[in-house]
Tab-separated table of C-alpha atoms in Angstrom:
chain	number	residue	atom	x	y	z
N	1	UNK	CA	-29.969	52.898	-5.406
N	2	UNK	CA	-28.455	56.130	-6.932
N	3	UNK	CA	-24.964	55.607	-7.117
N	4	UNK	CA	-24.391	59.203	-5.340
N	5	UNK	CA	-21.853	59.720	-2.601
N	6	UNK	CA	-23.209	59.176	0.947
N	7	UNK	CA	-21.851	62.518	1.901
N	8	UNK	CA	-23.398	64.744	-0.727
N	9	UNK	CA	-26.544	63.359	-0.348
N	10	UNK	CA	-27.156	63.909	3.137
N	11	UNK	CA	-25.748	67.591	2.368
N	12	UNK	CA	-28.544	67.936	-0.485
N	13	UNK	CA	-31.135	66.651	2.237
N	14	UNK	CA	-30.468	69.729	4.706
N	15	UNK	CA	-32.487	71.627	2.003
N	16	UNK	CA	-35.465	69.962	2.921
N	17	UNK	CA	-35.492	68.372	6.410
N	18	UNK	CA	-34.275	71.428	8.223
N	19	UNK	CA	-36.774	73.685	7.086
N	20	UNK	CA	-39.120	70.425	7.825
N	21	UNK	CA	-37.432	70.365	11.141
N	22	UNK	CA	-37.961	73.913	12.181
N	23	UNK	CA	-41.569	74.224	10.988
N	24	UNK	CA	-42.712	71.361	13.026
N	25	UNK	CA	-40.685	72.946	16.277
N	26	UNK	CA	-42.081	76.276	15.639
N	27	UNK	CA	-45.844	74.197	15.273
N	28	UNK	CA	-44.993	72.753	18.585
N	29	UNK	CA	-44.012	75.510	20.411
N	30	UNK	CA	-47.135	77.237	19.792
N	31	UNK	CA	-49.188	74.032	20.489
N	32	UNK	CA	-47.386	74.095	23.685
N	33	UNK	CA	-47.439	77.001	25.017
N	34	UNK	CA	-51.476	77.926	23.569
N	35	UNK	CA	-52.487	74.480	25.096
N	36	UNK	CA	-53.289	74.165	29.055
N	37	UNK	CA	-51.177	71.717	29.899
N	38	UNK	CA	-50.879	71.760	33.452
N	39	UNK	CA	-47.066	71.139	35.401
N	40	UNK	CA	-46.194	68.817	38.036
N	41	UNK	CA	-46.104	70.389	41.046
N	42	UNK	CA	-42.248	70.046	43.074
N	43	UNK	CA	-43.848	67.564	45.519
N	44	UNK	CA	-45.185	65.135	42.193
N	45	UNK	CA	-41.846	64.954	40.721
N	46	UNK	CA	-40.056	64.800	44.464
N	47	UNK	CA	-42.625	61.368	44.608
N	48	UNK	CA	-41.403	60.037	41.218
N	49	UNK	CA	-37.760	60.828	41.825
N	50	UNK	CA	-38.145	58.696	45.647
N	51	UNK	CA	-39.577	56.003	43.412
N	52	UNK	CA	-37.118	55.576	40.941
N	53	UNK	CA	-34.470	55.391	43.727
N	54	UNK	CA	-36.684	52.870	45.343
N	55	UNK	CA	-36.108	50.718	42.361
N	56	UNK	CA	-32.471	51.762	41.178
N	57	UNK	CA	-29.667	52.936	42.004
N	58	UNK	CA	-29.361	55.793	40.366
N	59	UNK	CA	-25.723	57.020	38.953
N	60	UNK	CA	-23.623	58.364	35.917
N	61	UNK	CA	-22.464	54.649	35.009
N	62	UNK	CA	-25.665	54.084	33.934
N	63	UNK	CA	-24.977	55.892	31.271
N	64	UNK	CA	-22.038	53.803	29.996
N	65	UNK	CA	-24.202	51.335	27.637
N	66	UNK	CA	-25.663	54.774	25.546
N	67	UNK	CA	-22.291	56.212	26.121
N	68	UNK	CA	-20.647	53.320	24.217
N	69	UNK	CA	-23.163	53.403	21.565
N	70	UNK	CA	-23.097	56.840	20.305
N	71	UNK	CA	-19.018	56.238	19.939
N	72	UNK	CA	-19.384	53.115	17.943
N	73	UNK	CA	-21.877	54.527	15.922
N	74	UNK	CA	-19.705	57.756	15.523
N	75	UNK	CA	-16.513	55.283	14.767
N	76	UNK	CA	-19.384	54.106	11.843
N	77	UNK	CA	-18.562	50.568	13.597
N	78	UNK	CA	-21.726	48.315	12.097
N	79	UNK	CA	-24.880	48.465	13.484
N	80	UNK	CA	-25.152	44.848	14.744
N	81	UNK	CA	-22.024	44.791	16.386
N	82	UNK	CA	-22.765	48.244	18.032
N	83	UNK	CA	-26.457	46.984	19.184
N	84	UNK	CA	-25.049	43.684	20.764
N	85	UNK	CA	-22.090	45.019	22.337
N	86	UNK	CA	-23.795	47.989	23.792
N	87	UNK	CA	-26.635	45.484	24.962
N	88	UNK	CA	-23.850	42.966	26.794
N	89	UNK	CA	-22.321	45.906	28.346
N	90	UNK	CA	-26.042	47.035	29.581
N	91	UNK	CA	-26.415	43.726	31.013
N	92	UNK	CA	-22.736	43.874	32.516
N	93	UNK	CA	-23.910	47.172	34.264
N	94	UNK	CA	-27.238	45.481	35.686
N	95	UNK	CA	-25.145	42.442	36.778
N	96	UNK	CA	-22.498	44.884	38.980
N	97	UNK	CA	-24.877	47.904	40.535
N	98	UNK	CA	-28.414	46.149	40.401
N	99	UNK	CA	-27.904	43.286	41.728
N	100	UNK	CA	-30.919	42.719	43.417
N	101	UNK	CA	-33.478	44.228	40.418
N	102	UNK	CA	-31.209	41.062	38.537
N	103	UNK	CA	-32.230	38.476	41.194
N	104	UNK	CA	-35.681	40.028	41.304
N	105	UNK	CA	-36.114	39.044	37.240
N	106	UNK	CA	-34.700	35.285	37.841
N	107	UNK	CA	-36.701	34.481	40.994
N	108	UNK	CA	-34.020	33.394	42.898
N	109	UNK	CA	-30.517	33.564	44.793
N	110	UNK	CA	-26.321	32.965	43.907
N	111	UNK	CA	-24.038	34.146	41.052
N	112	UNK	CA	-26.711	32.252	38.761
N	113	UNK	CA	-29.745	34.056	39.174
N	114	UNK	CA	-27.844	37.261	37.835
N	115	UNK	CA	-26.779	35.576	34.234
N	116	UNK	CA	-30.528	34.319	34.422
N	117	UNK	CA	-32.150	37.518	35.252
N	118	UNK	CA	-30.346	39.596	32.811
N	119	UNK	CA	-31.066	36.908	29.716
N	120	UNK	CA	-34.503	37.152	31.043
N	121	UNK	CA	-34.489	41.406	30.558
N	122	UNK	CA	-32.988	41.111	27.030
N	123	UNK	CA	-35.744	38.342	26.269
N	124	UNK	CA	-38.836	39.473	27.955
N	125	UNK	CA	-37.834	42.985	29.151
N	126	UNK	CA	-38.506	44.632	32.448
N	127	UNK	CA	-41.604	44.265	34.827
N	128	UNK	CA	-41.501	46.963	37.567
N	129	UNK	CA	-42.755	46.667	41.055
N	130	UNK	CA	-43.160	50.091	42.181
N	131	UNK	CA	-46.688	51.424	43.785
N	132	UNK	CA	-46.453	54.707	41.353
N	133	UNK	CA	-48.258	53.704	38.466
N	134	UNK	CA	-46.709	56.385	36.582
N	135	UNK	CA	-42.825	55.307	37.223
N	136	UNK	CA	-44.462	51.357	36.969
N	137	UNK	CA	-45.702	52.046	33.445
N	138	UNK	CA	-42.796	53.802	32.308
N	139	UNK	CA	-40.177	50.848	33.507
N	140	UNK	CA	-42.513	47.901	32.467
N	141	UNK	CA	-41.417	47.319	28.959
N	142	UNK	CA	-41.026	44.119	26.659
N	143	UNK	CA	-37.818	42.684	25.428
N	144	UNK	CA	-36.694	40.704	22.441
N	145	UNK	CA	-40.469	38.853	22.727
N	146	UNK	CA	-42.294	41.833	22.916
N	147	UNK	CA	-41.539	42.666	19.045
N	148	UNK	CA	-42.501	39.118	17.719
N	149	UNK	CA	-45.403	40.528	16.353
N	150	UNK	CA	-43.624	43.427	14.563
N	151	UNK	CA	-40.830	40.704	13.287
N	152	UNK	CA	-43.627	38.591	11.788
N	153	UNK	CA	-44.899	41.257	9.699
N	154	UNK	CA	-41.646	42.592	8.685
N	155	UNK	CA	-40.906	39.083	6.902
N	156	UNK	CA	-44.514	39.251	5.865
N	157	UNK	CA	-44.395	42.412	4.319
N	158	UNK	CA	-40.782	41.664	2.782
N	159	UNK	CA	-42.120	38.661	1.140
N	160	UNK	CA	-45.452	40.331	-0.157
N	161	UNK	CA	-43.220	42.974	-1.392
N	162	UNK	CA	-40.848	40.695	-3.348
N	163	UNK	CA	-43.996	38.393	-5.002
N	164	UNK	CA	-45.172	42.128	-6.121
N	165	UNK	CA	-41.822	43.159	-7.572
N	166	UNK	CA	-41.029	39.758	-9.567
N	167	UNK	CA	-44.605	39.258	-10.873
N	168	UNK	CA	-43.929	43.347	-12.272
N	169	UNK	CA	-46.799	44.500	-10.158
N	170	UNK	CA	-44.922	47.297	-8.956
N	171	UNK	CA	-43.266	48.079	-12.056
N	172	UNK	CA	-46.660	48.587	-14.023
N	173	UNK	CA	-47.441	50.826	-11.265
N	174	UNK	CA	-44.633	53.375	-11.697
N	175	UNK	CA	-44.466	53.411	-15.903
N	176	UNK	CA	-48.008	54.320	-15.483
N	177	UNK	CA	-47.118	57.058	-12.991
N	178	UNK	CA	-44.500	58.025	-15.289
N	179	UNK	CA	-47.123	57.991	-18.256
N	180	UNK	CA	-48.408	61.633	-17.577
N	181	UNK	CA	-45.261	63.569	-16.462
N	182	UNK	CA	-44.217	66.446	-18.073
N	183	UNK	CA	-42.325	68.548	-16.449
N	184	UNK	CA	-39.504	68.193	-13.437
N	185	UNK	CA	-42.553	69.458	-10.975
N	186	UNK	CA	-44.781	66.561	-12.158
N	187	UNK	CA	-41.748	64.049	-11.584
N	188	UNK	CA	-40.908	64.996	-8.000
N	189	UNK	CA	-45.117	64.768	-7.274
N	190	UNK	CA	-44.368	61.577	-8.862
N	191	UNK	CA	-41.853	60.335	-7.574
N	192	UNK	CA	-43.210	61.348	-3.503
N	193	UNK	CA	-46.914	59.623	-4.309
N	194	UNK	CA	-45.029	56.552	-5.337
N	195	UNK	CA	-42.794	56.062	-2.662
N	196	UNK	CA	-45.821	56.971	-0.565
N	197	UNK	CA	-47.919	54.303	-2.248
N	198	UNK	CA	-45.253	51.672	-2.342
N	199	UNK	CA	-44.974	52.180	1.540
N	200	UNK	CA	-48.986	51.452	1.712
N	201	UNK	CA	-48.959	48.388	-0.893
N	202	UNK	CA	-45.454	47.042	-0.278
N	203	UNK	CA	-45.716	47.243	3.167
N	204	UNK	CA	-42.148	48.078	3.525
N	205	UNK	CA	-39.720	50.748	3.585
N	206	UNK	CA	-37.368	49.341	1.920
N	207	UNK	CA	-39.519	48.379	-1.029
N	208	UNK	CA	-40.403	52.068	-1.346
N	209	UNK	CA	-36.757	53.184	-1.512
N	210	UNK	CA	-35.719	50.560	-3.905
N	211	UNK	CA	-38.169	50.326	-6.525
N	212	UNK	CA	-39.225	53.801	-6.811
N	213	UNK	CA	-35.117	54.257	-7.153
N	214	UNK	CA	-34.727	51.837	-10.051
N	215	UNK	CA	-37.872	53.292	-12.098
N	216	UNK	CA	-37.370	56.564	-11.666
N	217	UNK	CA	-33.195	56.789	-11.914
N	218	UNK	CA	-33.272	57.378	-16.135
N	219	UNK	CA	-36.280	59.989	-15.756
N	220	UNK	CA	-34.794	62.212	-13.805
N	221	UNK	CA	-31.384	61.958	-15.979
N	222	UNK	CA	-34.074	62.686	-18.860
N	223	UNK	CA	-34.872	65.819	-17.438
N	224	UNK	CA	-31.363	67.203	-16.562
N	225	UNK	CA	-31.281	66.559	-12.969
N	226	UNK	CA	-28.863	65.071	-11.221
N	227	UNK	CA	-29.547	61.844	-8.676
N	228	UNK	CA	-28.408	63.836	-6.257
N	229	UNK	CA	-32.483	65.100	-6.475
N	230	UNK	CA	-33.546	61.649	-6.609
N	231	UNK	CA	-31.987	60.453	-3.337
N	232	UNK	CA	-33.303	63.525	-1.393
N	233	UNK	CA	-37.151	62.832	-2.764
N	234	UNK	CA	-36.349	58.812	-1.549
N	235	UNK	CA	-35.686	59.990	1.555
N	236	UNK	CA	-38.710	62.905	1.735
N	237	UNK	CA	-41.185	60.233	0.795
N	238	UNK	CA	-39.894	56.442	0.937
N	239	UNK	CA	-38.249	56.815	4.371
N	240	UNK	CA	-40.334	59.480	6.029
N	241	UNK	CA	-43.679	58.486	5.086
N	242	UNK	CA	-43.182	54.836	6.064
N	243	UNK	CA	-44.171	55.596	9.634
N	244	UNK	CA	-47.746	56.829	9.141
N	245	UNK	CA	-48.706	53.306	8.070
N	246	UNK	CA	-50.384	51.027	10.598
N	247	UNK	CA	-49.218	47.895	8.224
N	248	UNK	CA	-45.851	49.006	7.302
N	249	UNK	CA	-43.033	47.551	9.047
N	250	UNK	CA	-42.020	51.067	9.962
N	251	UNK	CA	-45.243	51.816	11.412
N	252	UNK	CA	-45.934	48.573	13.208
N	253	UNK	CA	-42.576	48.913	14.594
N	254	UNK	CA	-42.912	52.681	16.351
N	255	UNK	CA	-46.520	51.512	17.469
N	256	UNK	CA	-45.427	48.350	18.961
N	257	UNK	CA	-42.477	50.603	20.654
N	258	UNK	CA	-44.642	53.329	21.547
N	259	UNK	CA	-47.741	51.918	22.677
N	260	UNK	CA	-49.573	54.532	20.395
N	261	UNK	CA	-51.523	53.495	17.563
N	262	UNK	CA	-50.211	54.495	13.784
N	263	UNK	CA	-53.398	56.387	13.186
N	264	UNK	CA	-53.107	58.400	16.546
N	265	UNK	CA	-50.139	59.844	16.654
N	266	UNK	CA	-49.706	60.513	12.682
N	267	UNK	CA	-51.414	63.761	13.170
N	268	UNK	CA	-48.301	64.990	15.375
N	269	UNK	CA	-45.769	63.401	13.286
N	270	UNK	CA	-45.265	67.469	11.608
N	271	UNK	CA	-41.791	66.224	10.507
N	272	UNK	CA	-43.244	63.184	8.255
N	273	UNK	CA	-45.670	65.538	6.760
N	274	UNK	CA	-43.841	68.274	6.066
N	275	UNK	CA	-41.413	66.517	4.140
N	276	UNK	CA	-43.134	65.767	1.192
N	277	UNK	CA	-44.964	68.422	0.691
N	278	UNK	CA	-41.676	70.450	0.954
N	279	UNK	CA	-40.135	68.082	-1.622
N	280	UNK	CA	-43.327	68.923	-3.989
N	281	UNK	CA	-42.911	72.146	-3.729
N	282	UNK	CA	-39.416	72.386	-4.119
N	283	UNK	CA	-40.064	70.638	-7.711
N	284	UNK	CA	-42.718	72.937	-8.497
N	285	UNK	CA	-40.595	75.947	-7.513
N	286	UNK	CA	-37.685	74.722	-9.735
N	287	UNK	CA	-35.754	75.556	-6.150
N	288	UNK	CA	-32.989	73.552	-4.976
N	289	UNK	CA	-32.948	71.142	-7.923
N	290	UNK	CA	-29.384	70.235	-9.419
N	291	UNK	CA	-28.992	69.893	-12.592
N	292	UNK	CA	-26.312	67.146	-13.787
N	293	UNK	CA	-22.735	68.044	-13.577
N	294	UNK	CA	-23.130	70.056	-10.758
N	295	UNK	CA	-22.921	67.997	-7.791
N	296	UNK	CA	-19.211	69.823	-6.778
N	297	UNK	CA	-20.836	73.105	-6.426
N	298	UNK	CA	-21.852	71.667	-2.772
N	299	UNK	CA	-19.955	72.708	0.441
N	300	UNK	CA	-17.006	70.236	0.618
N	301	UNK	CA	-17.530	68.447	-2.285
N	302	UNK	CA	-14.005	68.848	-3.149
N	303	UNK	CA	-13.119	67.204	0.220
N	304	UNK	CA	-15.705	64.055	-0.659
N	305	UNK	CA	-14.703	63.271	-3.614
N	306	UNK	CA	-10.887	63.693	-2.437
């Protein structure tokens, strides 16, 4: 959406997600450690660790399936390839050491009821039998059915989104945030509240990064800045704020995953929160904003564009 090099732009981010990052650790450390907590006690976690061996057995090689992942997404293999091939060799892995958790899924005996029972996982997830609630609730999860929901109001909110966009809903909505802006503090408060508000109207992340990206792209050039800017206030705004939405596809998707409701766990979500307002202030502050033509002044830019 910016035309700027993948590389530099994640470099120009570290100016506003680590700080981000290290507030909200620093937050949580002293939430932590001022809260009363409580701490399992070595005969609680002795119980949970005899029930998860009750269920599985327990080894290194179950470790393969995230093992493989984290290479192929290293090797910057595509995702779907990565997700289905670390998903087959999950199943694999079930099929060979838990054998009878497999047979348990299908409801029945032979070489037959493993294919079955491991289609059934990746379809309708896990359903644990243990007596401790605790290890029960934590093993019980949904599979591919569980996030039919979420799906549905992805292509919802996709479709919603692109009715707004070609009826120029959303573009009369950014000209007249652009009507009032003055200086490059006033843009970047822009440019966050609209991203923030596409996320909310839109209903989609994606409709936050894009639009906001096309609208905005010749005011920041008007100002002197360079893209570079533009990317990293995407990314504060349009990608992190998406999750504090109940509606959003973002935020349907963590609370269907989580079990949490959008509302309830927004409060913790420091990171999300932090990241605007950083990117505001940055704008405000003049700090940290590149003017154009000066995108090889960056560590390794040379390297990049080489």
């Amino acid at each position: 959406m910016t035309s700027n090099d993948l590389f530099l732009h994640i470099r120009h981010m570290l100016w506003t997600t680590i700080p981000a990052f290290v507030m909200a650790i620093t937050i949580f450390a002293v939430i932590g450690l001022s809260a009363d907590t409580g701490s399992a006690s070595a005969q609680d976690i002795q119980l949970l660790l005899n029930a998860l061996r009750e269920e599985f057995s327990i080894s290194i090689v179950s470790l393969l399936p995230l093992a493989l992942l984290l290479f192929m997404a290293w090797r910057k293999i595509p995702a779907y390839p990565t997700l289905i091939i670390g998903a087959l060799v999950g199943c694999m892995i079930a099929i060979v050491f838990e054998p009878n958790a497999t047979r348990q899924l299908a409801g029945g005996e032979g070489a037959l009821s493993l294919l079955k029972g491991a289609w059934h996982s990746l379809f309708d997830g896990y359903k644990s039998t243990s007596s401790n609630e605790a290890v029960a609730s934590l093993l019980s999860k949904g599979g591919m059915s569980s996030m039919l929901n979420t799906i549905w109001l992805i292509i919802s909110a996709m479709a919603f989104g692109g009715v707004m966009e070609r009826a120029g809903f959303l573009e009369c909505i950014v000209n007249w945030a652009l009507s009032g802006v003055k200086t490059v503090g006033g843009l970047i408060t822009s440019t966050v509240l609209t991203c923030f508000g596409m996320n909310a109207a839109a209903g989609d992340q994606y409709m936050a990064i894009i639009i906001p990206g096309r609208m905005f792209r010749d005011a920041f050039t008007d100002k002197g800045l360079h893209r570079l800017n533009l990317s990293r206030t995407l990314e504060d705004s349009g990608t992190i704020t998406s999750v504090l939405i109940p509606w959003n596809t973002c935020g349907a998707y963590m609370s269907a995953t989580l079990g949490v409701a959008t509302f309830t766990y927004a409060p913790f979500a420091l990171f999300n929160i932090l990241c605007p307002l950083l990117a505001i202030a940055y704008g405000w502050l003049h700090f940290k904003q590149m003017p154009l033509g000066k995108e090889n002044t960056l560590p390794l830019a040379e390297e990049v564009h080489s």
